[in-house]
Short mmCIF file of C-alpha atoms in Angstrom, two decimals:
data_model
loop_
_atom_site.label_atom_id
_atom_site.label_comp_id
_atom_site.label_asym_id
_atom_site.label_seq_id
_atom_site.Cartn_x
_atom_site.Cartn_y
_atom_site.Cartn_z
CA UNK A 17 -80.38 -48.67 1.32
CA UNK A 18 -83.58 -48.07 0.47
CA UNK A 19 -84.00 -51.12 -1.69
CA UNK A 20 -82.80 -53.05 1.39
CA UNK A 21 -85.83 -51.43 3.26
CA UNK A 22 -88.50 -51.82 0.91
CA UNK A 23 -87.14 -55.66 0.72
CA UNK A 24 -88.00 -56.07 4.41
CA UNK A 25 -91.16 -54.07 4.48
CA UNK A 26 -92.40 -56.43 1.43
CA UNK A 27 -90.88 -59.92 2.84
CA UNK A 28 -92.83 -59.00 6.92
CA UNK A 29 -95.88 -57.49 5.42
CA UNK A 30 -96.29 -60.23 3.27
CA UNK A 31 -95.72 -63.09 5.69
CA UNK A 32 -98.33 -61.08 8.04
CA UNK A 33 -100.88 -61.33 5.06
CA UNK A 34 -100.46 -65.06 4.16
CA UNK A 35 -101.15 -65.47 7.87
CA UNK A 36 -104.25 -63.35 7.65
CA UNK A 37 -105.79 -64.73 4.55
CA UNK A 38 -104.30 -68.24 5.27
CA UNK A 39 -105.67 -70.72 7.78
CA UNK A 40 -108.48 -69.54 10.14
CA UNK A 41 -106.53 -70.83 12.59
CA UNK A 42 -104.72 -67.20 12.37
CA UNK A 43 -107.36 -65.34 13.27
CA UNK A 44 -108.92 -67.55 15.97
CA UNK A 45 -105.66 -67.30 17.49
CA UNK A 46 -104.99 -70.69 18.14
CA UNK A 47 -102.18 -71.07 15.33
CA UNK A 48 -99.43 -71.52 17.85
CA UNK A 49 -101.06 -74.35 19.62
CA UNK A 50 -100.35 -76.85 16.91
CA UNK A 51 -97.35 -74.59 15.65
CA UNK A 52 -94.43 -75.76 17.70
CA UNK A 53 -94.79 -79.43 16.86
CA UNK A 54 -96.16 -79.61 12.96
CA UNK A 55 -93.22 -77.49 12.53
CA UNK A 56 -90.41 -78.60 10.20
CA UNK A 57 -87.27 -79.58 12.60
CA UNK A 58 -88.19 -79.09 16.51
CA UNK A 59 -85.88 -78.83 18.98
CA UNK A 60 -86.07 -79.02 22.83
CA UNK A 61 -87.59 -75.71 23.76
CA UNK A 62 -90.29 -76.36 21.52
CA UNK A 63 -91.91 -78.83 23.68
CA UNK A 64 -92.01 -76.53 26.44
CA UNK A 65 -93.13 -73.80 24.29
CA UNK A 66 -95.74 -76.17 22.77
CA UNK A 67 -97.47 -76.62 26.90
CA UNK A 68 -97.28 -72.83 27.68
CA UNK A 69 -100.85 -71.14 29.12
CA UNK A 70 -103.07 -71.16 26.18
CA UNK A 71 -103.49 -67.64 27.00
CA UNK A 72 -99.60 -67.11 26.03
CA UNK A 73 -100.36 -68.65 22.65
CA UNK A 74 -103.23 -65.85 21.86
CA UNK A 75 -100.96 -63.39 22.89
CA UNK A 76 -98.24 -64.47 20.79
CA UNK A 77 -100.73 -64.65 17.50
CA UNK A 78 -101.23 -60.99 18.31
CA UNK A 79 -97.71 -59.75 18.13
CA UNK A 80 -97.14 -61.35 15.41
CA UNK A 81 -99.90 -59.60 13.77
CA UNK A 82 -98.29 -56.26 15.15
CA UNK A 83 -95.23 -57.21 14.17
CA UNK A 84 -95.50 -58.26 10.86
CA UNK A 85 -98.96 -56.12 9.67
CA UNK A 86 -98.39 -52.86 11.08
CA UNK A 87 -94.46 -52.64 11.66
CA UNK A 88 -93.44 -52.88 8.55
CA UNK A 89 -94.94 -49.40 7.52
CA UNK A 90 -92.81 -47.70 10.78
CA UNK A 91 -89.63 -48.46 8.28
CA UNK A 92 -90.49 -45.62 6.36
CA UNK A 93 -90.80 -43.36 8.97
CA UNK A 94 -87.67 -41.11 11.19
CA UNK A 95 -86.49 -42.50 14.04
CA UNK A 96 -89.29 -45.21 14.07
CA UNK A 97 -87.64 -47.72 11.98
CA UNK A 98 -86.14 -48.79 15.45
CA UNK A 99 -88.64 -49.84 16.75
CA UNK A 100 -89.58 -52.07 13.54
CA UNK A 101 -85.76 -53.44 13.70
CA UNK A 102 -86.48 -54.67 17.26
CA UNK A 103 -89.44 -55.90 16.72
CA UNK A 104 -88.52 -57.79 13.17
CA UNK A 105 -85.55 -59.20 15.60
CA UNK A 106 -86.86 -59.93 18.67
CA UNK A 107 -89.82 -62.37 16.55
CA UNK A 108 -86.75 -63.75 14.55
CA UNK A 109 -85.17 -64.50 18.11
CA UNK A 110 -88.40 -66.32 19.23
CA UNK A 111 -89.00 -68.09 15.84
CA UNK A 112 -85.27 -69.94 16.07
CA UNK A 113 -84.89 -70.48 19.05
CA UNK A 114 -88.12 -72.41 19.04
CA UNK A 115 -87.43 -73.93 15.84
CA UNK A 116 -84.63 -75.13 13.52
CA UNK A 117 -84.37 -73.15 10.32
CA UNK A 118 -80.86 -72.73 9.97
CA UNK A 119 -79.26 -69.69 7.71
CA UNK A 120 -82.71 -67.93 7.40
CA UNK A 121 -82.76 -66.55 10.04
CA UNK A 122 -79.48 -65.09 9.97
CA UNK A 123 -80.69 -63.69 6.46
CA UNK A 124 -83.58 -62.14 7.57
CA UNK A 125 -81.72 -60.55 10.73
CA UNK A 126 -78.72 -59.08 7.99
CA UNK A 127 -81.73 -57.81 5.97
CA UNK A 128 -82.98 -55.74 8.96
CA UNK A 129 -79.53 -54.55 9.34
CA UNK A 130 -80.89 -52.10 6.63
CA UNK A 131 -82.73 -50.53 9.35
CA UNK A 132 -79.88 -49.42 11.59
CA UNK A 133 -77.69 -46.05 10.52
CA UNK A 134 -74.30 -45.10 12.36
CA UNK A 135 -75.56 -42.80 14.75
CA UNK A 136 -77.67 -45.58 16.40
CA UNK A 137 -74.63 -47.83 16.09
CA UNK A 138 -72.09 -45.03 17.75
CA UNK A 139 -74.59 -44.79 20.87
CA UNK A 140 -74.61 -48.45 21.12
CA UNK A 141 -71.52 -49.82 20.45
CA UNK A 142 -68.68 -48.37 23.16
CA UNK A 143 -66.26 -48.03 20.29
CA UNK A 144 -68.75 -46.37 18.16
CA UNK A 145 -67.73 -42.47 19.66
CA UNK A 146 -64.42 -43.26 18.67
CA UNK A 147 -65.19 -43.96 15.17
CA UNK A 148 -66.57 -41.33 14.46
CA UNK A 149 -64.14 -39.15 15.68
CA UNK A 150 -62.14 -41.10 12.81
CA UNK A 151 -64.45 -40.62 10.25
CA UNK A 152 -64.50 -36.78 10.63
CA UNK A 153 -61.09 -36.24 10.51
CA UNK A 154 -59.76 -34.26 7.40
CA UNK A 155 -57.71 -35.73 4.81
CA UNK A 156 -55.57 -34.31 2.35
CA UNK A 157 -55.54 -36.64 -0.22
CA UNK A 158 -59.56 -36.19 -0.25
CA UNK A 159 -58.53 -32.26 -0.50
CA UNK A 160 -56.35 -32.47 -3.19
CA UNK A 161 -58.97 -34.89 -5.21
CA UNK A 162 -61.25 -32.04 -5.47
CA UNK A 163 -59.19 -29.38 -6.30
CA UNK A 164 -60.32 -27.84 -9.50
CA UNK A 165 -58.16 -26.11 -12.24
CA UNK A 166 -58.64 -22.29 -12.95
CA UNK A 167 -57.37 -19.90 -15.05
CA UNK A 168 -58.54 -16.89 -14.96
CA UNK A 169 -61.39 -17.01 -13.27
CA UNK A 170 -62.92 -19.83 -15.84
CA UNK A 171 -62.12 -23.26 -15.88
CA UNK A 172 -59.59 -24.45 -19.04
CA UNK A 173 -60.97 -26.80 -21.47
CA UNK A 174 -59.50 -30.09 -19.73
CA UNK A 175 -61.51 -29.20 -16.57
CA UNK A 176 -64.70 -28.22 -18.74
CA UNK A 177 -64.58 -32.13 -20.45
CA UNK A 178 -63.88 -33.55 -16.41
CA UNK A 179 -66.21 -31.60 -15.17
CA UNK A 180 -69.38 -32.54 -17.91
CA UNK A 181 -68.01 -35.94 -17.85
CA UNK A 182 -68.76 -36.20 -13.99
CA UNK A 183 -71.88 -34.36 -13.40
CA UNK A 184 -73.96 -35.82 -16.97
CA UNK A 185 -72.06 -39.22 -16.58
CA UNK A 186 -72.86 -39.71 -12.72
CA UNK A 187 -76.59 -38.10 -13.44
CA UNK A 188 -77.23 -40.67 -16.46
CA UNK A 189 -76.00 -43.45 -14.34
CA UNK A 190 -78.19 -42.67 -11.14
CA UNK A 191 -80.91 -42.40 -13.49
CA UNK A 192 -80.46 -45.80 -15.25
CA UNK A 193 -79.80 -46.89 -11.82
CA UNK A 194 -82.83 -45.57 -10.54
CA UNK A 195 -85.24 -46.80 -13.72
CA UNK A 196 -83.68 -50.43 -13.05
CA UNK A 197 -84.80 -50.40 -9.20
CA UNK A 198 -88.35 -49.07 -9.83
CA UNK A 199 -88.77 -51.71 -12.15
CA UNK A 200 -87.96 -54.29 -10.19
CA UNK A 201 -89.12 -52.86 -6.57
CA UNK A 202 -92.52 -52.82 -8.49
CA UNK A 203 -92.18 -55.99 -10.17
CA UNK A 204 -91.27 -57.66 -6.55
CA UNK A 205 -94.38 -56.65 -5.13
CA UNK A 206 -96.63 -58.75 -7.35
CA UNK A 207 -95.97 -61.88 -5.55
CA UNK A 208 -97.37 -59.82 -2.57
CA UNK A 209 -100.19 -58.71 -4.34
CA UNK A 210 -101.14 -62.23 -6.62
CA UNK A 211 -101.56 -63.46 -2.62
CA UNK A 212 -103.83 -61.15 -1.25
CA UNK A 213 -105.77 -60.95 -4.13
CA UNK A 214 -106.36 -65.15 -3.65
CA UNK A 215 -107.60 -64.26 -0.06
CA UNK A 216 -110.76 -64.29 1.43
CA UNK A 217 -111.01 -60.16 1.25
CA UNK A 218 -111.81 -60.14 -2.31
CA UNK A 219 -111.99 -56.52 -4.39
CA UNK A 220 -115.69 -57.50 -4.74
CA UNK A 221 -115.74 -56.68 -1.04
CA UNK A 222 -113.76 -53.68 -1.45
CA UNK A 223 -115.94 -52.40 -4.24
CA UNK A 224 -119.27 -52.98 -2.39
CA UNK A 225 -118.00 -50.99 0.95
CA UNK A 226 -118.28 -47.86 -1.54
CA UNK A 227 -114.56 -47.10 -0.42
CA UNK A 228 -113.99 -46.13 -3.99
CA UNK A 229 -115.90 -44.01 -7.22
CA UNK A 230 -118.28 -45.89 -9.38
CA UNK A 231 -116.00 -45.10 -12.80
CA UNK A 232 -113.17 -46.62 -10.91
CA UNK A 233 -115.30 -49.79 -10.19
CA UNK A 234 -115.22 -51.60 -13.01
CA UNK A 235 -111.47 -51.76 -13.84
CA UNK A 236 -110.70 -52.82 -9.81
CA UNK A 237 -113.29 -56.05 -10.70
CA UNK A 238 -110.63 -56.90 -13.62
CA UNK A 239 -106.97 -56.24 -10.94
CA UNK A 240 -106.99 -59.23 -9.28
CA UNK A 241 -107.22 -61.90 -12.43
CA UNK A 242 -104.35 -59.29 -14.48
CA UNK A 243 -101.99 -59.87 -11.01
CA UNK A 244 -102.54 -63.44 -10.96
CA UNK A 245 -101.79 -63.72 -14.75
CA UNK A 246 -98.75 -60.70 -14.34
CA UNK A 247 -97.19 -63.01 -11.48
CA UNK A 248 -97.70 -66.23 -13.50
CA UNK A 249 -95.78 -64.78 -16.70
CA UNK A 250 -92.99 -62.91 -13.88
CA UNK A 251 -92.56 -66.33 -11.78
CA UNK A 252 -91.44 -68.13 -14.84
CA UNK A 253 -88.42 -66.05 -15.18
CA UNK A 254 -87.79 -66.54 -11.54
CA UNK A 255 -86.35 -62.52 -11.05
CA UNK A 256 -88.93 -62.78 -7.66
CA UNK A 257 -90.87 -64.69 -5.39
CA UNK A 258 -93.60 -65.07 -2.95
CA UNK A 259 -92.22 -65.43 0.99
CA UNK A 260 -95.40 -66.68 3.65
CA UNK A 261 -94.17 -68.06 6.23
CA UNK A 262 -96.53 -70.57 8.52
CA UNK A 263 -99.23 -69.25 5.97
CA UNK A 264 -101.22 -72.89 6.10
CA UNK A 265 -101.46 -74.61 9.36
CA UNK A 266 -102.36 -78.06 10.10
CA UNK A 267 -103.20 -79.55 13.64
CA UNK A 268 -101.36 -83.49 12.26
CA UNK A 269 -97.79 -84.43 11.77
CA UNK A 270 -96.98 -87.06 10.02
CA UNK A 271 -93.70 -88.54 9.20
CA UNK A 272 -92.01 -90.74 6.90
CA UNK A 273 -90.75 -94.26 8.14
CA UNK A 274 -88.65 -95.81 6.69
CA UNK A 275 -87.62 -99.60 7.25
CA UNK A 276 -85.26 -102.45 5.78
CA UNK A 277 -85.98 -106.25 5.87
CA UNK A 278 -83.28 -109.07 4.86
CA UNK A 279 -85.54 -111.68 5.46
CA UNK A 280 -89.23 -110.05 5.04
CA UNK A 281 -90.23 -110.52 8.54
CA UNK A 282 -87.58 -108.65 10.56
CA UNK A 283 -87.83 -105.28 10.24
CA UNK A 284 -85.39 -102.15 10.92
CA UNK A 285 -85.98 -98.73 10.98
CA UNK A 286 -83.35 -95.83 9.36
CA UNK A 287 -83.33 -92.67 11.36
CA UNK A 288 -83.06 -89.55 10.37
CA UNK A 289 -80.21 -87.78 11.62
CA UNK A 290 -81.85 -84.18 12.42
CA UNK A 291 -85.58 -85.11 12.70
CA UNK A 292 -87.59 -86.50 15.67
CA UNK A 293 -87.54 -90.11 16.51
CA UNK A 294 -90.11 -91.86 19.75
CA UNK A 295 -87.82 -93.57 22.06
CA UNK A 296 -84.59 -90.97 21.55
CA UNK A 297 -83.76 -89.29 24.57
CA UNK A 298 -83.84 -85.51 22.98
CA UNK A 299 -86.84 -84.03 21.32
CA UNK A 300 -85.00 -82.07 18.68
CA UNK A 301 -81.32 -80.63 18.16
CA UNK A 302 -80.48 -77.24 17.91
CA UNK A 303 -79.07 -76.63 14.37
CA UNK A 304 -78.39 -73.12 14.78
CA UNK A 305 -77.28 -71.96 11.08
CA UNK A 306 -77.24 -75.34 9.42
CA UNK A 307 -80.17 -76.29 7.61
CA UNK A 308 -80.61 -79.85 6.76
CA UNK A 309 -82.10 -80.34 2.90
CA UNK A 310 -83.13 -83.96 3.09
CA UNK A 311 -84.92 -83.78 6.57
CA UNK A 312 -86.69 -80.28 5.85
CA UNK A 313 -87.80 -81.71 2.18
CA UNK A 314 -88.87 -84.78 3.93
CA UNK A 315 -91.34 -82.78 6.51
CA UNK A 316 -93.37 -82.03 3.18
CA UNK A 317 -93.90 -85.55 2.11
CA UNK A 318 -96.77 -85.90 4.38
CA UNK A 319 -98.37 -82.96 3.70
CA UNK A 320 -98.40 -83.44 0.10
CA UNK A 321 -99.96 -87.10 0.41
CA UNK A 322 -102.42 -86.40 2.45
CA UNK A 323 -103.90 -83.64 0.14
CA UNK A 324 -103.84 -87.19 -2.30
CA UNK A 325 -100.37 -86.71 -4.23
CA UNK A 326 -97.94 -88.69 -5.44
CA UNK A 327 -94.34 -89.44 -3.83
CA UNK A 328 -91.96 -87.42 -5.57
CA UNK A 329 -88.83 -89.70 -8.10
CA UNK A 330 -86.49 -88.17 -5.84
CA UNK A 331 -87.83 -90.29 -2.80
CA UNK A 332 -88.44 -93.30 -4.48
CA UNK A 333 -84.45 -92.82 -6.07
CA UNK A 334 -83.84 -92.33 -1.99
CA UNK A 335 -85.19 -95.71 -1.29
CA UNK A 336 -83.44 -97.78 -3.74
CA UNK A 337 -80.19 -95.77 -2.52
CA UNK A 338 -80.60 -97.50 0.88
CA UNK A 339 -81.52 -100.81 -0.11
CA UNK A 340 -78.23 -100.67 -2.83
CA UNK A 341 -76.43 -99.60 0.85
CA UNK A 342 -74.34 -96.62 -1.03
CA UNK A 343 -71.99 -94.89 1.16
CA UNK A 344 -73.36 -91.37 -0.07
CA UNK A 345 -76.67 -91.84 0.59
CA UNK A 346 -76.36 -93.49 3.95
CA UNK A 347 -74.33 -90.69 5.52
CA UNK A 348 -77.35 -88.62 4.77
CA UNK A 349 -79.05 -90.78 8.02
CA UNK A 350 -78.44 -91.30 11.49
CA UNK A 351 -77.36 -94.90 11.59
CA UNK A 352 -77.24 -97.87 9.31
CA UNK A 353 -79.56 -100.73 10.72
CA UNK A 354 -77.49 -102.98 8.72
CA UNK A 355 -74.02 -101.64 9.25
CA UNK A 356 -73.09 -104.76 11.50
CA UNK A 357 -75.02 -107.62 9.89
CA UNK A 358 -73.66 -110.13 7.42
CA UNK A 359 -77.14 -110.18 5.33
CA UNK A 360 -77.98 -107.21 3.60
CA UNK A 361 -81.58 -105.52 2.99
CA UNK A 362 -83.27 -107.36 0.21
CA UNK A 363 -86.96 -105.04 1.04
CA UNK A 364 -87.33 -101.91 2.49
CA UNK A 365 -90.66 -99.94 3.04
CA UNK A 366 -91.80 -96.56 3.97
CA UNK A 367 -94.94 -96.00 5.87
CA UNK A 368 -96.82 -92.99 8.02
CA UNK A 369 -97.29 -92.25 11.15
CA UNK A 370 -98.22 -90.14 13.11
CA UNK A 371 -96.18 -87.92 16.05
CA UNK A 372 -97.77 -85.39 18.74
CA UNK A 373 -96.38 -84.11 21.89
CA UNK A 374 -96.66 -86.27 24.93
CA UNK A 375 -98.08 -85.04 28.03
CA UNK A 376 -95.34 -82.00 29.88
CA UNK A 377 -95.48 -84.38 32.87
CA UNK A 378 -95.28 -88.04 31.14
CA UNK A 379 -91.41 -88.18 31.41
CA UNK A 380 -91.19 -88.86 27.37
CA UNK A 381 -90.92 -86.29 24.29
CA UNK A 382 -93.72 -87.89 21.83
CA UNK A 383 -96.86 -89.84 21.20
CA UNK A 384 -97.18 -91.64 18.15
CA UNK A 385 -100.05 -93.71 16.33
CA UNK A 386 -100.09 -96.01 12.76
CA UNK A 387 -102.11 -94.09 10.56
CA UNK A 388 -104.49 -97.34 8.75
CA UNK A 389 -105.47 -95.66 5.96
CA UNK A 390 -102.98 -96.38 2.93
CA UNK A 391 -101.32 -92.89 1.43
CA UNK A 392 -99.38 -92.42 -1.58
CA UNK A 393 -96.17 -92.97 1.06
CA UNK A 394 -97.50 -96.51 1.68
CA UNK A 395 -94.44 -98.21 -0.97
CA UNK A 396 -92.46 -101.87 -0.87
CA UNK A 397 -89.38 -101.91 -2.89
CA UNK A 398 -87.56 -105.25 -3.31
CA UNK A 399 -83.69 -105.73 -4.27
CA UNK A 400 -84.39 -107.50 -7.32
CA UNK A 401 -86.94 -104.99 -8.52
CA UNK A 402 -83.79 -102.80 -8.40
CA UNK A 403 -81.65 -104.56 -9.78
CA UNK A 404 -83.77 -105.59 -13.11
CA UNK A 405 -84.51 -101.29 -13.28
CA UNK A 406 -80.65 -100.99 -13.52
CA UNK A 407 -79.77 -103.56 -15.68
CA UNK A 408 -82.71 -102.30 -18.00
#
């Protein structure tokens, strides 16, 4: 239980600091103007969540602050870690129903679960008095289980080897138990740690407010470099990772176009099946737990190419899986351009542009632009070129 807890103090406390130390967007409070739509998969409600008051926004950036900054240390603490459990919950509840993010959040909201003990449960739930009224009824079997053999007065020698065999065996285990779960709680938090040690509070800063002795100075100005080289040796074994969620924000979306051509001046656009399209007649579906892989890799395509990089194999393998027309692949999508015509794609090209919301009063979901500038994303792949990679 307490593993559980510690779990959900590290994964809220540390999404509240890549918020703080991420974009400065974060702490002018204007994050969740540009939130709703750069998102991954949008649905409906985020376009009218996207044209509340701008004041609404602010106040949101706050509680999420409160929420996932100062919370997290009320988990510790009696009776308080209700309150957290709400709170953790009730900025779950806003985050997907505003968004599409499928089985996380039901992972994060069994996580707080942690938070919760029977007694709050048994006021709650109206079958919770009778429960209990179960679970404190006597049983003889659990009598009889602990009934201990005496004679005279001292235990025989059986009961001596039962009874050392219990009390050391259960006391080594708990211990190795125990060892095990320090070792990891602690190795957990580095991820934590490597972050805030990248941010823009550096322990130079820390060390110059005079917050700590001089002796101690000089081995804080070496922590942050050891945690960055502790979590690069730790991540390679993969036993933890670093959760910051919304961490960098960016004001653009762009998104990945793909088109098919039998003829090279025709062309016709593949939709995806779970991502935003201009002319559709719904801004977004609500997924609820199912999280689409292809769309939600897709959304960081973009991202990655305007920071300069290079389209990843597995989208280039994507392409030529669409212009071959397999079965497998094409599922994946929300149509087939070429399902009903007798010439098949011999080109097809993927391109940028990019989507905003449209006005709340222009009768249409989006707004959406060529970008000019060529990006890595910018590719032409013909049938033959496939065919002469196969054959090779």
């Amino acid at each position: 239980l307490l593993s559980l807890r510690f779990f959900a103090f590290r994964k809220m406390l540390g999404c509240g600091i890549c918020k703080w130390y991420g974009s400065s967007m974060w702490q002018d409070l204007t994050s969740m103007t540009v939130h709703y739509f750069t998102q991954p998969l949008v649905n409906n409600l985020s376009f009218y969540a996207h044209h509340l008051p701008l004041k609404i926004h602010q106040l949101s950036v706050l509680g999420t602050f409160v929420v996932e900054i100062i919370m997290p240390y009320l988990i510790f603490v009696p009776y308080c870690q209700y309150m957290a459990w709400f709170s953790f919950n009730a900025l779950n509840l806003a985050i997907n129903t505003t968004g599409n993010y499928g089985f996380i959040g039901f992972l994060n909201t069994s996580e707080n679960l942690s938070l919760t003990d029977d007694g709050l449960w048994q006021r709650v739930l109206w079958f919770g008095g009778r429960m209990s009224l179960l679970s404190q009824a006597p049983s003889l079997s659990t009598k009889a289980s602990h009934t201990v053999n005496y004679s005279n007065g001292l235990l025989s020698d059986k009961s001596w080897i039962t009874f050392l065999f219990r009390t050391t065996g259960c006391a080594v285990m708990r211990m190795i138990v125990a060892m095990v779960l320090v070792v990891y709680l602690a190795v957990s938090s580095i991820p934590t740690l490597s972050r805030a040690s990248k941010g823009k509070f550096t322990m130079n800063d820390f060390i110059e407010a005079q917050i700590v002795p001089q002796y101690v100075q000089m081995r804080l100005q070496k922590l942050p470099p050891k945690i960055n080289q502790l979590y690069k040796r730790v991540h390679s074994l993969r036993l933890c990772n670093y959760q910051g969620k919304f961490g960098g924000m960016h004001n653009y979306r762009w998104e990945c176009i793909i088109e098919g051509s039998s003829d090279g001046q025709m062309w016709r656009q593949y939709h995806w099946k779970y991502k935003l399209i201009k002319g559709q007649n719904e801004c977004g579906r609500i997924l609820a737990l199912h999280l689409p892989r292809l769309d939600w890799r897709v959304w960081f395509l973009p991202l990655h190419a305007r920071r300069g990089g290079e389209s990843p194999e597995w989208y280039y393998a994507l392409l030529e899986k669409l212009l071959l027309q397999q079965p497998e692949v094409l599922s994946l999508l929300a149509d087939d351009p070429f399902a009903t015509d007798d010439h098949p794609p011999q080109l097809i090209r993927s391109r940028v542009e990019e989507f905003t919301f449209a006005q709340k009063d222009s009768h249409r979901w989006w707004d959406s632009r060529e970008i000019r500038q060529e990006t890595p994303l910018d590719l032409l792949i013909s049938r033959s070129d496939v065919t002469t990679k196969k054959d090779d």
